[in-house]
PDB file of C-alpha atoms in Angstrom:
ATOM      1  CA  GLY A   1     113.428 103.579 106.980  1.00  0.00           C
ATOM      2  CA  ASP A   2     110.916 105.479 105.616  1.00  0.00           C
ATOM      3  CA  SER A   3     107.467 104.475 105.705  1.00  0.00           C
ATOM      4  CA  VAL A   4     103.527 105.195 105.658  1.00  0.00           C
ATOM      5  CA  THR A   5     100.540 103.439 107.195  1.00  0.00           C
ATOM      6  CA  GLN A   6      96.825 104.209 106.377  1.00  0.00           C
ATOM      7  CA  MET A   7      93.719 102.550 107.663  1.00  0.00           C
ATOM      8  CA  GLU A   8      92.483  99.537 106.068  1.00  0.00           C
ATOM      9  CA  GLY A   9      89.622  99.892 103.666  1.00  0.00           C
ATOM     10  CA  PRO A  10      87.315  99.125 102.295  1.00  0.00           C
ATOM     11  CA  VAL A  11      85.722 102.051 103.310  1.00  0.00           C
ATOM     12  CA  THR A  12      81.846 102.366 102.944  1.00  0.00           C
ATOM     13  CA  LEU A  13      79.872 105.103 103.301  1.00  0.00           C
ATOM     14  CA  SER A  14      76.905 107.089 102.575  1.00  0.00           C
ATOM     15  CA  GLU A  15      76.081 110.008 100.450  1.00  0.00           C
ATOM     16  CA  GLU A  16      76.684 113.181 102.075  1.00  0.00           C
ATOM     17  CA  ALA A  17      78.462 111.257 104.956  1.00  0.00           C
ATOM     18  CA  PHE A  18      82.060 112.841 106.774  1.00  0.00           C
ATOM     19  CA  LEU A  19      84.771 111.010 105.532  1.00  0.00           C
ATOM     20  CA  THR A  20      88.053 110.390 107.175  1.00  0.00           C
ATOM     21  CA  ILE A  21      91.010 108.281 105.911  1.00  0.00           C
ATOM     22  CA  ASN A  22      94.226 108.126 109.046  1.00  0.00           C
ATOM     23  CA  CYS A  23      97.637 108.572 107.192  1.00  0.00           C
ATOM     24  CA  THR A  24     100.564 108.212 109.916  1.00  0.00           C
ATOM     25  CA  TYR A  25     104.442 108.440 108.882  1.00  0.00           C
ATOM     26  CA  THR A  26     107.908 107.317 109.791  1.00  0.00           C
ATOM     27  CA  ALA A  27     110.594 109.291 108.188  1.00  0.00           C
ATOM     28  CA  THR A  28     113.990 110.660 108.551  1.00  0.00           C
ATOM     29  CA  GLY A  29     113.865 114.798 108.456  1.00  0.00           C
ATOM     30  CA  TYR A  30     110.922 116.388 107.294  1.00  0.00           C
ATOM     31  CA  PRO A  31     109.255 114.715 104.410  1.00  0.00           C
ATOM     32  CA  SER A  32     106.345 116.121 102.301  1.00  0.00           C
ATOM     33  CA  LEU A  33     103.715 114.775 102.257  1.00  0.00           C
ATOM     34  CA  PHE A  34     100.915 113.689  99.350  1.00  0.00           C
ATOM     35  CA  TRP A  35      97.748 112.526  98.629  1.00  0.00           C
ATOM     36  CA  TYR A  36      96.705 110.969  95.393  1.00  0.00           C
ATOM     37  CA  VAL A  37      93.884 109.130  93.979  1.00  0.00           C
ATOM     38  CA  GLN A  38      92.886 106.312  91.859  1.00  0.00           C
ATOM     39  CA  TYR A  39      89.686 106.343  90.053  1.00  0.00           C
ATOM     40  CA  PRO A  40      88.174 102.874  88.908  1.00  0.00           C
ATOM     41  CA  GLY A  41      90.460 101.805  85.705  1.00  0.00           C
ATOM     42  CA  GLU A  42      92.748 104.704  85.787  1.00  0.00           C
ATOM     43  CA  GLY A  43      95.897 105.948  86.962  1.00  0.00           C
ATOM     44  CA  LEU A  44      97.132 107.790  90.550  1.00  0.00           C
ATOM     45  CA  GLN A  45      96.847 111.182  90.242  1.00  0.00           C
ATOM     46  CA  LEU A  46      97.876 114.092  92.154  1.00  0.00           C
ATOM     47  CA  LEU A  47      94.766 115.131  95.274  1.00  0.00           C
ATOM     48  CA  LEU A  48      96.494 117.472  97.486  1.00  0.00           C
ATOM     49  CA  LYS A  49     100.441 117.936  99.350  1.00  0.00           C
ATOM     50  CA  ALA A  50     101.540 120.102 102.045  1.00  0.00           C
ATOM     51  CA  THR A  51     105.536 120.158 102.287  1.00  0.00           C
ATOM     52  CA  LYS A  52     105.929 121.486 105.560  1.00  0.00           C
ATOM     53  CA  ALA A  53     104.291 121.328 109.260  1.00  0.00           C
ATOM     54  CA  ASP A  54     101.213 122.856 109.674  1.00  0.00           C
ATOM     55  CA  ASP A  55     100.740 123.140 106.657  1.00  0.00           C
ATOM     56  CA  LYS A  56      97.161 122.330 105.045  1.00  0.00           C
ATOM     57  CA  GLY A  57      96.391 120.912 101.318  1.00  0.00           C
ATOM     58  CA  SER A  58      93.278 121.127 100.049  1.00  0.00           C
ATOM     59  CA  ASN A  59      91.167 120.001  96.546  1.00  0.00           C
ATOM     60  CA  LYS A  60      88.276 119.597  95.487  1.00  0.00           C
ATOM     61  CA  GLY A  61      86.478 119.810  99.139  1.00  0.00           C
ATOM     62  CA  PHE A  62      89.431 117.371 100.354  1.00  0.00           C
ATOM     63  CA  GLU A  63      91.662 118.468 103.378  1.00  0.00           C
ATOM     64  CA  ALA A  64      94.947 117.191 105.042  1.00  0.00           C
ATOM     65  CA  THR A  65      97.090 119.003 108.073  1.00  0.00           C
ATOM     66  CA  TYR A  66     100.398 118.523 108.317  1.00  0.00           C
ATOM     67  CA  ARG A  67     100.965 116.971 111.952  1.00  0.00           C
ATOM     68  CA  LYS A  68     104.154 116.726 112.901  1.00  0.00           C
ATOM     69  CA  GLU A  69     103.917 116.701 116.402  1.00  0.00           C
ATOM     70  CA  THR A  70     102.069 113.225 115.725  1.00  0.00           C
ATOM     71  CA  THR A  71     103.390 112.468 112.059  1.00  0.00           C
ATOM     72  CA  SER A  72     100.277 112.330 110.742  1.00  0.00           C
ATOM     73  CA  PHE A  73      98.184 113.700 107.508  1.00  0.00           C
ATOM     74  CA  HIS A  74      94.761 112.229 107.915  1.00  0.00           C
ATOM     75  CA  LEU A  75      92.536 113.235 104.919  1.00  0.00           C
ATOM     76  CA  GLU A  76      88.922 114.725 105.557  1.00  0.00           C
ATOM     77  CA  LYS A  77      85.975 115.606 103.203  1.00  0.00           C
ATOM     78  CA  GLY A  78      83.061 117.166 105.082  1.00  0.00           C
ATOM     79  CA  SER A  79      80.523 115.656 102.497  1.00  0.00           C
ATOM     80  CA  VAL A  80      81.187 112.831  99.939  1.00  0.00           C
ATOM     81  CA  GLN A  81      79.873 112.092  96.912  1.00  0.00           C
ATOM     82  CA  VAL A  82      79.228 108.580  94.643  1.00  0.00           C
ATOM     83  CA  SER A  83      81.830 110.307  92.770  1.00  0.00           C
ATOM     84  CA  ASP A  84      84.465 110.032  94.977  1.00  0.00           C
ATOM     85  CA  SER A  85      84.464 106.490  95.437  1.00  0.00           C
ATOM     86  CA  ALA A  86      88.195 105.617  94.782  1.00  0.00           C
ATOM     87  CA  VAL A  87      91.417 104.202  96.047  1.00  0.00           C
ATOM     88  CA  TYR A  88      93.519 106.642  97.917  1.00  0.00           C
ATOM     89  CA  PHE A  89      96.763 106.790  98.848  1.00  0.00           C
ATOM     90  CA  CYS A  90      99.073 108.568 101.332  1.00  0.00           C
ATOM     91  CA  ALA A  91     102.933 109.326 100.147  1.00  0.00           C
ATOM     92  CA  LEU A  92     105.693 110.837 101.605  1.00  0.00           C
ATOM     93  CA  SER A  93     108.800 111.989  99.836  1.00  0.00           C
ATOM     94  CA  GLY A  94     111.678 112.205 102.185  1.00  0.00           C
ATOM     95  CA  LEU A  95     114.534 114.669 102.840  1.00  0.00           C
ATOM     96  CA  TYR A  96     116.998 112.602 100.761  1.00  0.00           C
ATOM     97  CA  ASN A  97     114.621 110.717  98.689  1.00  0.00           C
ATOM     98  CA  GLN A  98     116.456 112.689  95.816  1.00  0.00           C
ATOM     99  CA  GLY A  99     113.191 114.433  94.413  1.00  0.00           C
ATOM    100  CA  GLY A 100     110.326 112.764  93.055  1.00  0.00           C
ATOM    101  CA  LYS A 101     110.776 108.993  94.767  1.00  0.00           C
ATOM    102  CA  LEU A 102     107.475 108.614  96.387  1.00  0.00           C
ATOM    103  CA  ILE A 103     107.085 105.961  99.250  1.00  0.00           C
ATOM    104  CA  PHE A 104     103.576 105.349  99.453  1.00  0.00           C
ATOM    105  CA  GLY A 105     101.095 103.685 101.980  1.00  0.00           C
ATOM    106  CA  GLN A 106      98.932 100.464 101.347  1.00  0.00           C
ATOM    107  CA  GLY A 107      95.964 102.714  99.803  1.00  0.00           C
ATOM    108  CA  THR A 108      92.353 102.507 101.018  1.00  0.00           C
ATOM    109  CA  GLU A 109      89.336 101.590  99.128  1.00  0.00           C
ATOM    110  CA  LEU A 110      86.669 104.424  99.644  1.00  0.00           C
ATOM    111  CA  SER A 111      83.018 103.415  98.708  1.00  0.00           C
ATOM    112  CA  VAL A 112      80.354 106.121  98.104  1.00  0.00           C
ATOM    113  CA  LYS A 113      76.672 104.391  98.112  1.00  0.00           C
ATOM    114  CA  PRO A 114      73.943 107.049  97.098  1.00  0.00           C
TER     115      PRO A 114
ATOM    116  CA  ASP B   1      95.624 111.927  74.284  1.00  0.00           C
ATOM    117  CA  ALA B   2      97.496 111.251  77.532  1.00  0.00           C
ATOM    118  CA  ASP B   3     100.523 112.711  78.948  1.00  0.00           C
ATOM    119  CA  VAL B   4     101.742 109.492  80.043  1.00  0.00           C
ATOM    120  CA  THR B   5     101.187 106.383  77.899  1.00  0.00           C
ATOM    121  CA  GLN B   6     101.537 102.569  78.174  1.00  0.00           C
ATOM    122  CA  THR B   7     101.458  99.501  76.170  1.00  0.00           C
ATOM    123  CA  PRO B   8      99.971  96.437  76.375  1.00  0.00           C
ATOM    124  CA  ARG B   9      97.220  97.766  78.624  1.00  0.00           C
ATOM    125  CA  ASN B  10      96.626  94.041  79.370  1.00  0.00           C
ATOM    126  CA  ARG B  11      99.081  91.056  79.218  1.00  0.00           C
ATOM    127  CA  ILE B  12      98.450  87.423  79.498  1.00  0.00           C
ATOM    128  CA  THR B  13     101.437  85.386  79.223  1.00  0.00           C
ATOM    129  CA  LYS B  14     103.245  81.925  80.931  1.00  0.00           C
ATOM    130  CA  THR B  15     105.766  81.346  83.226  1.00  0.00           C
ATOM    131  CA  GLY B  16     108.840  81.303  81.614  1.00  0.00           C
ATOM    132  CA  LYS B  17     107.937  84.017  78.708  1.00  0.00           C
ATOM    133  CA  ARG B  18     109.737  87.240  78.091  1.00  0.00           C
ATOM    134  CA  ILE B  19     107.512  90.346  78.374  1.00  0.00           C
ATOM    135  CA  MET B  20     108.359  94.133  77.808  1.00  0.00           C
ATOM    136  CA  LEU B  21     105.828  96.819  79.055  1.00  0.00           C
ATOM    137  CA  GLU B  22     106.414 100.217  77.538  1.00  0.00           C
ATOM    138  CA  CYS B  23     106.138 103.492  78.924  1.00  0.00           C
ATOM    139  CA  SER B  24     105.897 106.695  76.551  1.00  0.00           C
ATOM    140  CA  GLN B  25     105.641 110.337  77.871  1.00  0.00           C
ATOM    141  CA  THR B  26     105.256 113.807  76.229  1.00  0.00           C
ATOM    142  CA  LYS B  27     105.804 115.765  79.148  1.00  0.00           C
ATOM    143  CA  GLY B  28     109.166 116.502  78.224  1.00  0.00           C
ATOM    144  CA  HIS B  29     110.058 115.329  82.198  1.00  0.00           C
ATOM    145  CA  ASP B  30     113.690 113.610  82.502  1.00  0.00           C
ATOM    146  CA  ARG B  31     112.714 111.389  84.685  1.00  0.00           C
ATOM    147  CA  MET B  32     110.471 108.118  84.250  1.00  0.00           C
ATOM    148  CA  TYR B  33     109.917 105.660  87.193  1.00  0.00           C
ATOM    149  CA  TRP B  34     108.034 101.951  87.196  1.00  0.00           C
ATOM    150  CA  TYR B  35     106.117 101.164  89.767  1.00  0.00           C
ATOM    151  CA  ARG B  36     104.299  97.461  90.661  1.00  0.00           C
ATOM    152  CA  GLN B  37     100.917  97.947  92.843  1.00  0.00           C
ATOM    153  CA  ASP B  38      99.823  94.717  94.597  1.00  0.00           C
ATOM    154  CA  PRO B  39      96.006  94.705  96.727  1.00  0.00           C
ATOM    155  CA  GLY B  40      96.953  95.378 100.102  1.00  0.00           C
ATOM    156  CA  LEU B  41     100.908  96.632  99.481  1.00  0.00           C
ATOM    157  CA  GLY B  42     100.119  99.861  97.862  1.00  0.00           C
ATOM    158  CA  LEU B  43     102.843 100.259  94.942  1.00  0.00           C
ATOM    159  CA  ARG B  44     106.751  99.751  94.982  1.00  0.00           C
ATOM    160  CA  LEU B  45     109.145 101.016  93.353  1.00  0.00           C
ATOM    161  CA  ILE B  46     111.174  98.631  90.776  1.00  0.00           C
ATOM    162  CA  TYR B  47     113.166 101.450  88.630  1.00  0.00           C
ATOM    163  CA  TYR B  48     114.138 104.567  88.266  1.00  0.00           C
ATOM    164  CA  SER B  49     115.498 106.470  85.764  1.00  0.00           C
ATOM    165  CA  PHE B  50     116.671 110.188  85.847  1.00  0.00           C
ATOM    166  CA  ASP B  51     117.879 111.093  82.488  1.00  0.00           C
ATOM    167  CA  VAL B  52     119.178 108.739  79.573  1.00  0.00           C
ATOM    168  CA  LYS B  53     122.145 107.833  80.872  1.00  0.00           C
ATOM    169  CA  ASP B  54     121.563 107.153  84.604  1.00  0.00           C
ATOM    170  CA  ILE B  55     119.159 103.960  85.842  1.00  0.00           C
ATOM    171  CA  ASN B  56     118.295 103.024  89.363  1.00  0.00           C
ATOM    172  CA  LYS B  57     117.231 100.060  91.274  1.00  0.00           C
ATOM    173  CA  GLY B  58     114.513 100.210  93.170  1.00  0.00           C
ATOM    174  CA  GLU B  59     112.783  98.248  96.369  1.00  0.00           C
ATOM    175  CA  ILE B  60     111.695  95.193  94.377  1.00  0.00           C
ATOM    176  CA  SER B  61     113.742  95.443  90.997  1.00  0.00           C
ATOM    177  CA  ASP B  62     115.006  91.844  91.729  1.00  0.00           C
ATOM    178  CA  GLY B  63     113.426  89.706  88.149  1.00  0.00           C
ATOM    179  CA  TYR B  64     113.074  92.716  86.130  1.00  0.00           C
ATOM    180  CA  SER B  65     115.073  94.668  83.866  1.00  0.00           C
ATOM    181  CA  VAL B  66     114.720  98.281  82.133  1.00  0.00           C
ATOM    182  CA  SER B  67     115.601  99.829  79.516  1.00  0.00           C
ATOM    183  CA  ARG B  68     115.365 104.017  78.238  1.00  0.00           C
ATOM    184  CA  GLN B  69     115.508 104.364  74.599  1.00  0.00           C
ATOM    185  CA  ALA B  70     115.159 107.961  74.670  1.00  0.00           C
ATOM    186  CA  GLN B  71     114.074 110.809  77.358  1.00  0.00           C
ATOM    187  CA  ALA B  72     110.555 110.335  76.641  1.00  0.00           C
ATOM    188  CA  LYS B  73     110.971 106.338  76.775  1.00  0.00           C
ATOM    189  CA  PHE B  74     111.202 103.865  79.175  1.00  0.00           C
ATOM    190  CA  SER B  75     110.507 100.318  79.086  1.00  0.00           C
ATOM    191  CA  LEU B  76     110.533  97.352  81.802  1.00  0.00           C
ATOM    192  CA  SER B  77     110.905  93.796  80.599  1.00  0.00           C
ATOM    193  CA  LEU B  78     110.463  90.878  83.042  1.00  0.00           C
ATOM    194  CA  GLU B  79     113.179  88.834  81.244  1.00  0.00           C
ATOM    195  CA  SER B  80     111.308  85.237  82.714  1.00  0.00           C
ATOM    196  CA  ALA B  81     108.235  85.472  84.241  1.00  0.00           C
ATOM    197  CA  ILE B  82     106.878  84.120  87.048  1.00  0.00           C
ATOM    198  CA  PRO B  83     103.316  84.016  88.562  1.00  0.00           C
ATOM    199  CA  ASN B  84     104.225  86.421  91.281  1.00  0.00           C
ATOM    200  CA  GLN B  85     104.907  88.615  88.424  1.00  0.00           C
ATOM    201  CA  THR B  86     101.097  89.034  88.111  1.00  0.00           C
ATOM    202  CA  ALA B  87     100.211  92.941  88.848  1.00  0.00           C
ATOM    203  CA  LEU B  88      99.431  96.288  88.073  1.00  0.00           C
ATOM    204  CA  TYR B  89     102.252  98.420  86.385  1.00  0.00           C
ATOM    205  CA  PHE B  90     102.371 102.110  86.297  1.00  0.00           C
ATOM    206  CA  CYS B  91     104.759 104.161  84.709  1.00  0.00           C
ATOM    207  CA  ALA B  92     105.181 107.630  86.209  1.00  0.00           C
ATOM    208  CA  THR B  93     107.055 111.038  85.351  1.00  0.00           C
ATOM    209  CA  SER B  94     108.547 113.888  87.235  1.00  0.00           C
ATOM    210  CA  ASP B  95     110.210 117.121  86.506  1.00  0.00           C
ATOM    211  CA  LEU B  96     113.437 117.602  86.597  1.00  0.00           C
ATOM    212  CA  ALA B  97     114.070 119.137  89.549  1.00  0.00           C
ATOM    213  CA  GLY B  98     111.065 117.058  91.388  1.00  0.00           C
ATOM    214  CA  VAL B  99     110.726 119.609  94.087  1.00  0.00           C
ATOM    215  CA  SER B 100     106.877 119.782  94.169  1.00  0.00           C
ATOM    216  CA  GLY B 101     107.069 115.919  94.759  1.00  0.00           C
ATOM    217  CA  GLU B 102     104.510 115.045  91.970  1.00  0.00           C
ATOM    218  CA  LEU B 103     104.172 112.071  89.910  1.00  0.00           C
ATOM    219  CA  PHE B 104     102.061 111.558  87.019  1.00  0.00           C
ATOM    220  CA  PHE B 105     100.820 108.227  86.189  1.00  0.00           C
ATOM    221  CA  GLY B 106     100.122 106.198  83.452  1.00  0.00           C
ATOM    222  CA  GLU B 107      96.841 103.964  82.829  1.00  0.00           C
ATOM    223  CA  GLY B 108      98.578 101.414  84.149  1.00  0.00           C
ATOM    224  CA  SER B 109      99.450  97.642  82.789  1.00  0.00           C
ATOM    225  CA  ARG B 110      97.149  94.422  83.717  1.00  0.00           C
ATOM    226  CA  LEU B 111     100.029  91.535  83.677  1.00  0.00           C
ATOM    227  CA  THR B 112      98.561  88.080  84.794  1.00  0.00           C
ATOM    228  CA  VAL B 113     101.445  85.266  84.259  1.00  0.00           C
ATOM    229  CA  LEU B 114      99.848  81.633  84.375  1.00  0.00           C
TER     230      LEU B 114
END
């Protein structure tokens, strides 16, 4: 079945460092891909998404490119801030998922130190 | 006020007790979901509902039941709680088409079963 695998955390970076969180997927057909973020004590919220191959999603300085050939959707940010400390989830919405029923990765915790 | 509201936010109970987690939404969405979050496992779907008359099991429905009382309300019940149901539970909604794939999450209900 469809699945999402993320790099394990926690990831600890200094402020202004470059961030990459790896995400790979297995899916039938051509899924839509998402990154959700969960700030401490809050629910998840959509960070960015891409719906077809080679699309780049971007928001708040974060970017991710849908790579069909490597089945990947890695999250990047050029210069992280303390306020980016959160748990990041990669997710997919498969071809036959009946809309809105997402499959999530295990989450990667990011801690940014001043 | 939050668009997706969960109650209670925190609950400690004992093995064998019946527990109900409630979710209400003001987004006007037809689709509602219950997810469970465990460290290292990400979010797993328990039940989902595409409208008041449509209830579906997710990947981990055993030990849980749901009730869709109205378009805006979706409750999750644990008939006889056990310690491995200790987790953070999230309610989420999406629009009818679900095409965007975006889910809107509540702030979560932390359940501890002793």
